Short mmCIF file of C-alpha atoms and ligand atoms in Angstrom, two decimals:
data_model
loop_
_atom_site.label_atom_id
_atom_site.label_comp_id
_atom_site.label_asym_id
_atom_site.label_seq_id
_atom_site.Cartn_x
_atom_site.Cartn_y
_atom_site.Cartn_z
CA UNK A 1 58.74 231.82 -73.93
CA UNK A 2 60.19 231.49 -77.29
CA UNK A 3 58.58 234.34 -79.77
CA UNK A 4 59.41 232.23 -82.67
CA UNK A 5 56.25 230.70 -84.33
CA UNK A 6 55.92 227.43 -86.54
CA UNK A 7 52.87 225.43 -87.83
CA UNK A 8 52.12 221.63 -88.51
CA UNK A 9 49.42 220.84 -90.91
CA UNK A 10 47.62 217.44 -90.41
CA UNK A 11 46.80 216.11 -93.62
CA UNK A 12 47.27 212.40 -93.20
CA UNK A 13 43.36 212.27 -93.25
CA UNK A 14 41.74 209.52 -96.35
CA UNK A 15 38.87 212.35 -96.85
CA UNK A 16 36.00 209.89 -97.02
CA UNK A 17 33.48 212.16 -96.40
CA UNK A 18 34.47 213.70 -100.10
CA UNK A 19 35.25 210.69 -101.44
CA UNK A 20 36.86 210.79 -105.04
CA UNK A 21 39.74 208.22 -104.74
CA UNK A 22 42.98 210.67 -103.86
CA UNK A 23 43.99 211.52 -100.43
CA UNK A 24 41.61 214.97 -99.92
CA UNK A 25 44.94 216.73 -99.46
CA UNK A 26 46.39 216.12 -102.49
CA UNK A 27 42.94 216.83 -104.59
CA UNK A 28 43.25 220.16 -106.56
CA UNK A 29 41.30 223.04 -106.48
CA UNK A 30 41.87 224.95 -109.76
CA UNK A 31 44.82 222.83 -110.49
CA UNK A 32 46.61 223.13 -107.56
CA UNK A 33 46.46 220.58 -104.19
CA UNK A 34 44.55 221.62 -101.49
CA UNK A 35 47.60 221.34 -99.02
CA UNK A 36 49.75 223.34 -101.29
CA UNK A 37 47.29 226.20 -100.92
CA UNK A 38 46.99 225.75 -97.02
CA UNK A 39 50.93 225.54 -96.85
CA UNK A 40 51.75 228.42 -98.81
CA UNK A 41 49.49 230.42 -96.84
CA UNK A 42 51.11 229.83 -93.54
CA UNK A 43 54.48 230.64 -95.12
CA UNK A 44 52.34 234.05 -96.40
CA UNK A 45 51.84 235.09 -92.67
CA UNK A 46 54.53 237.53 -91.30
CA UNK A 47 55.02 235.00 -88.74
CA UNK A 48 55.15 231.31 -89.67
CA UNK A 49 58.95 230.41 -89.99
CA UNK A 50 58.14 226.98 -89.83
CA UNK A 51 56.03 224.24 -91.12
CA UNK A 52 55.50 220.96 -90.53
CA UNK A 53 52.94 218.73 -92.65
CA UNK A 54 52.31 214.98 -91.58
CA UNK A 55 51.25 213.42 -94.94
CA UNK A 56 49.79 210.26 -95.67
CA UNK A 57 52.49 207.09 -94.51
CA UNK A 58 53.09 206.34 -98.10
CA UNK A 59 53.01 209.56 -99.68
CA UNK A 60 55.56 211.29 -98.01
CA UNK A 61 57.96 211.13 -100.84
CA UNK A 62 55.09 212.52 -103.46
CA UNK A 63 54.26 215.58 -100.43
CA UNK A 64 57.69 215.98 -99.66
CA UNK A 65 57.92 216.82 -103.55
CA UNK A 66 54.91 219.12 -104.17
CA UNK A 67 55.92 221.28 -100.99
CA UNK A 68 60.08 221.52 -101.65
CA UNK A 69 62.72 221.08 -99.58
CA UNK A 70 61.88 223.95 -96.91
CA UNK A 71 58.93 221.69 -95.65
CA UNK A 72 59.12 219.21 -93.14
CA UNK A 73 57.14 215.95 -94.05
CA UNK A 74 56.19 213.60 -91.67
CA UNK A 75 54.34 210.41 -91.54
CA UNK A 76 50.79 211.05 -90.02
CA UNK A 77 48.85 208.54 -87.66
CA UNK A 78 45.45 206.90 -87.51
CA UNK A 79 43.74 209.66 -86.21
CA UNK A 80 43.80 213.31 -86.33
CA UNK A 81 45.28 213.34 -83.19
CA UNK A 82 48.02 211.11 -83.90
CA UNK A 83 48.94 213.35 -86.99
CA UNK A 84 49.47 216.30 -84.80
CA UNK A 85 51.54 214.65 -82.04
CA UNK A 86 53.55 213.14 -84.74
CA UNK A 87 54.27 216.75 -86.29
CA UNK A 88 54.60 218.58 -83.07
CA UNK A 89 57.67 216.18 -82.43
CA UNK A 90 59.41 217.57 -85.69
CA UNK A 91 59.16 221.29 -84.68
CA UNK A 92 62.39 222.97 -83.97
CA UNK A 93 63.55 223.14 -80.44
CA UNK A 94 63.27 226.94 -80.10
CA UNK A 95 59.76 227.45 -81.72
CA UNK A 96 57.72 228.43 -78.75
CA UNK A 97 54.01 229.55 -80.34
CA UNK A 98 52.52 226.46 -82.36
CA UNK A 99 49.70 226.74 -84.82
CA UNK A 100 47.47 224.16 -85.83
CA UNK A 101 45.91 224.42 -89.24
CA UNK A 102 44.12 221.78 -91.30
CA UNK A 103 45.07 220.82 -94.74
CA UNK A 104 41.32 221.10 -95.85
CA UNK A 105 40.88 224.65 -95.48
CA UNK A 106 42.80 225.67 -98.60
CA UNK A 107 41.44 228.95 -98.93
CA UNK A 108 42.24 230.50 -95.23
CA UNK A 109 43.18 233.81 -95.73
CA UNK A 110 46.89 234.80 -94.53
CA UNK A 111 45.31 237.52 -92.24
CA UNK A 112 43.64 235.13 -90.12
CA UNK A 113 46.95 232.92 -89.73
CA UNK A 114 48.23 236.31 -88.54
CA UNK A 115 45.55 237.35 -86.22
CA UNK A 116 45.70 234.28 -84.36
CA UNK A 117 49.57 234.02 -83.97
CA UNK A 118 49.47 237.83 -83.05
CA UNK A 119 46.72 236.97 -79.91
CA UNK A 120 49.49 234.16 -78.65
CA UNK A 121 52.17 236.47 -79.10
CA UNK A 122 50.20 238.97 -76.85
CA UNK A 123 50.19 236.28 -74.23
CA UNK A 124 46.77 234.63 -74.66
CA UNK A 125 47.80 230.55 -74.50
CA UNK A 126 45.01 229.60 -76.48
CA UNK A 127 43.46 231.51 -79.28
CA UNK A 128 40.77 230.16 -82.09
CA UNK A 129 39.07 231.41 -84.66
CA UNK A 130 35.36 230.82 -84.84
CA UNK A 131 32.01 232.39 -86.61
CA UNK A 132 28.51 232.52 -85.29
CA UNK A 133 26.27 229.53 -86.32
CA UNK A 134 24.04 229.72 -88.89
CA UNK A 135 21.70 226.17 -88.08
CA UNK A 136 20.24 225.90 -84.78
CA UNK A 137 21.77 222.87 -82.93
CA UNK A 138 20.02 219.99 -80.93
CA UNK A 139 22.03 217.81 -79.05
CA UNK A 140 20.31 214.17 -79.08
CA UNK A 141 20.40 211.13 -77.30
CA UNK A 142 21.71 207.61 -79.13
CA UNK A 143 18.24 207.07 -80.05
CA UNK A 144 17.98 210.56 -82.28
CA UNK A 145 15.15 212.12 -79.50
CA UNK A 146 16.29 215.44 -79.13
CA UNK A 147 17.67 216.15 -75.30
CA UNK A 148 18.06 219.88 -75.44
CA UNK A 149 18.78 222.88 -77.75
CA UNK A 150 20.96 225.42 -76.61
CA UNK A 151 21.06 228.95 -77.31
CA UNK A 152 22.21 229.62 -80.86
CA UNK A 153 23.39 232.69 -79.70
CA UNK A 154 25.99 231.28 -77.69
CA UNK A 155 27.15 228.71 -80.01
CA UNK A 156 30.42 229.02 -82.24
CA UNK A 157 31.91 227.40 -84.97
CA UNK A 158 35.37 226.73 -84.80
CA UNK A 159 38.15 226.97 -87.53
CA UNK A 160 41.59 226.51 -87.94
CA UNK A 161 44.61 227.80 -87.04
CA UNK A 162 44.74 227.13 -84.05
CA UNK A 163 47.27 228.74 -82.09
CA UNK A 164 48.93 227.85 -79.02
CA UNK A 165 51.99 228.27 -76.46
CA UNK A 166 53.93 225.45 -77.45
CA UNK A 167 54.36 223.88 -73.85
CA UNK A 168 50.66 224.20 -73.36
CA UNK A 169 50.16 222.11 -76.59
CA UNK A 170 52.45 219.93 -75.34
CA UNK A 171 50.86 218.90 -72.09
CA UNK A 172 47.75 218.88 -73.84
CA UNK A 173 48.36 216.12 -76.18
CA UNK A 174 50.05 214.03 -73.19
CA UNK A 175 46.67 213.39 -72.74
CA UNK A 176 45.56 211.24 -75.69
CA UNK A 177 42.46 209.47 -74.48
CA UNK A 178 40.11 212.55 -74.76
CA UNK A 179 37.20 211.93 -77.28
CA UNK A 180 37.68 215.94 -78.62
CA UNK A 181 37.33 216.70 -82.35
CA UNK A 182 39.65 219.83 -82.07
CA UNK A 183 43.04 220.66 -80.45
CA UNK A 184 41.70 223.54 -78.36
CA UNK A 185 39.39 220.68 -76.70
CA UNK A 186 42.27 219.15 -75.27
CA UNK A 187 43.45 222.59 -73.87
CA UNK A 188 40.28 223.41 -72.32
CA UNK A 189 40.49 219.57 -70.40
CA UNK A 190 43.54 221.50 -68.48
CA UNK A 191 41.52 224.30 -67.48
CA UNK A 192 43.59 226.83 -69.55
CA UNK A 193 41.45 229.56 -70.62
CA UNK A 194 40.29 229.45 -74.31
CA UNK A 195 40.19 232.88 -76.15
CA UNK A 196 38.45 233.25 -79.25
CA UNK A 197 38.71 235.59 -82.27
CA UNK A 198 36.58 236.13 -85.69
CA UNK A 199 37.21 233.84 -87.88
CA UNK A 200 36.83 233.92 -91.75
CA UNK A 201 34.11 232.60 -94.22
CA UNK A 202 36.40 231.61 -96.54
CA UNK A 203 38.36 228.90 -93.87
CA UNK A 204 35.80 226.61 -94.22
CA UNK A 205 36.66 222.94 -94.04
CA UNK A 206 36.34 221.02 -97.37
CA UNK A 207 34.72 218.42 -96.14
CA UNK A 208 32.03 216.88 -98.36
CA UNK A 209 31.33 217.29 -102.39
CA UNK A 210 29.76 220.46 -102.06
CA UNK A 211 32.38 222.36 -100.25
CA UNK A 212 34.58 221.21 -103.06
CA UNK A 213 32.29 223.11 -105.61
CA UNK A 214 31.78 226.35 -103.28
CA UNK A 215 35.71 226.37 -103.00
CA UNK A 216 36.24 225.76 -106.88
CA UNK A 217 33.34 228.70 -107.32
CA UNK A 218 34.99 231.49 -105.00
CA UNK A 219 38.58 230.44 -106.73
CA UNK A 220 37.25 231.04 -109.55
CA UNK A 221 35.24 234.58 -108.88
CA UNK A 222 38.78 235.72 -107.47
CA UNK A 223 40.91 234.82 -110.79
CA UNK A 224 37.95 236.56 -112.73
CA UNK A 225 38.13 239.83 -110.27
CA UNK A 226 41.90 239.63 -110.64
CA UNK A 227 41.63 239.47 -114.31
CA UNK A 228 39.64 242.89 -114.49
CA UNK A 229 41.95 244.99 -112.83
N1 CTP B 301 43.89 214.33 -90.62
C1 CTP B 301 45.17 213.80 -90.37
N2 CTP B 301 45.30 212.51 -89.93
C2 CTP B 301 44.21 211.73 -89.76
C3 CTP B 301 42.91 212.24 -89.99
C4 CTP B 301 42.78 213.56 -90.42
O1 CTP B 301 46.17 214.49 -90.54
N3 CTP B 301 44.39 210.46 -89.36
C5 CTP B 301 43.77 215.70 -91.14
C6 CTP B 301 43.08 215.75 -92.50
O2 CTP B 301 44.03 215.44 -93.54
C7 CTP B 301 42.54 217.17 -92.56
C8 CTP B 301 42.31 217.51 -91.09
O3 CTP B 301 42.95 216.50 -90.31
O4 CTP B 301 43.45 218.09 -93.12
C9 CTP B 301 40.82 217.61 -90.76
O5 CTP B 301 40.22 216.32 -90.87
P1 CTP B 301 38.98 215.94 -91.80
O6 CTP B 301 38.40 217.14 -92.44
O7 CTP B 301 38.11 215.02 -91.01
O8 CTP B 301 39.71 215.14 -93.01
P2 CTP B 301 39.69 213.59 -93.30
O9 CTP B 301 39.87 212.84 -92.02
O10 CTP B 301 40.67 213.37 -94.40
O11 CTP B 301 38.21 213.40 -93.87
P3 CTP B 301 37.12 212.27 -93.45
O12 CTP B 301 36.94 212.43 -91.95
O13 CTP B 301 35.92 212.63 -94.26
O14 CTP B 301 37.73 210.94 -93.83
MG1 MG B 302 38.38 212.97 -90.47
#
């Protein structure tokens, strides 16, 4: 296997959950967009030496701007899904560890990009980051009655990057009828095994208005701790 490593960002996505107008990649967080952040910190890690972003169709141009010329841009798809597969097809031939990292999670720290491409590179094929749960979690039937809680205490939340052997990946998304909300789900389907590591607080997804204020908040405690020393 190839040691080199590369990433592809989806960020294709409309964010309607935040609403606001602008493609949620391309809103700022103290000034700057959201997928700048997330890119920059891949390129941070000691490992990335590639990145791939699939951008909105008709924004390519404007995100091929913002990120420069050593970022791939790509048109993304309908779905996540289609984003990804889109990217993965623009990765150089001799990257052989892929990670998958969302757009939304601007403030990931670079230590977690490198702990997960570190776990591949020690041979695990599949390595995510996740945190406990906080909630407890009821699945439900399609009429809301509750069918079953399980044990919190076995429950994860799951983050991105992602991180994968690229050929793994690969076969994975070959199969592109599976209702999964995350790329490891589709490399679980094959039976590879799944490994996990801690994840961070701070690579939360910006998903609705309020993770928009808690990201614009901890931006802004970090400026003000940076100003003091
Ligand atoms: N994404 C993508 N292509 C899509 C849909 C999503 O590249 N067709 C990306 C998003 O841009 C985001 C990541 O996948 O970086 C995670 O998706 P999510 O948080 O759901 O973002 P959106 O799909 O933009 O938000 P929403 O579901 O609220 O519309
Ligand atoms: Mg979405």
């Amino acid at each position: 296997m190839s040691t080199r490593v590369g990433a592809v960002v989806p960020a294709a996505g409309r964010g309607e959950r935040l609403g606001g107008g602008t493609p949620k990649a391309l809103r700022p967080l103290a000034g700057r967009p959201m997928l700048l952040r997330a890119v920059e910190t891949l390129l941070a890690s000691t490992h990335v030496t590639q990145v791939v972003v699939a951008a909105p169709p008709t924004l390519v141009d404007v995100v091929g701007q913002i990120l420069g010329p050593g970022v791939c841009v790509v048109p993304g798809g309908g779905e996540r899904v289609d984003s990804v597969r889109t990217a993965l097809d623009a990765l150089d031939d001799d990257i052989g560890v892929v990670l998958v990292h969302d757009a939304a999670r601007p403030l990931t720290p670079a230590t977690l990009v490198d702990a997960v491409a570190t776990a591949v590179l020690a041979g695990h094929p599949a390595v995510i980051p996740v945190l406990p749960v906080t909630d407890t979690v009821k699945e439900i039937d399609a009429d809301g009655r509750v069918v079953r809680t399980p044990r919190r205490d076995m429950l994860r939340a799951v983050q991105t990057p992602q991180g994968f052997r690229r050929d793994i990946l690969r076969t994975a998304y070959a199969n592109r009828d599976l209702p999964v909300t995350d790329d490891a789900g589709l490399v679980e389907a094959l039976g590879v095994p799944v490994t996990t590591i801690p994840g961070a607080e701070e690579a939360f997804k910006v998903t609705r208005p309020v993770d928009l204020v808690l990201a614009e908040a901890l931006l802004a405690d970090s400026l003000a701790r940076d100003g003091q020393r």
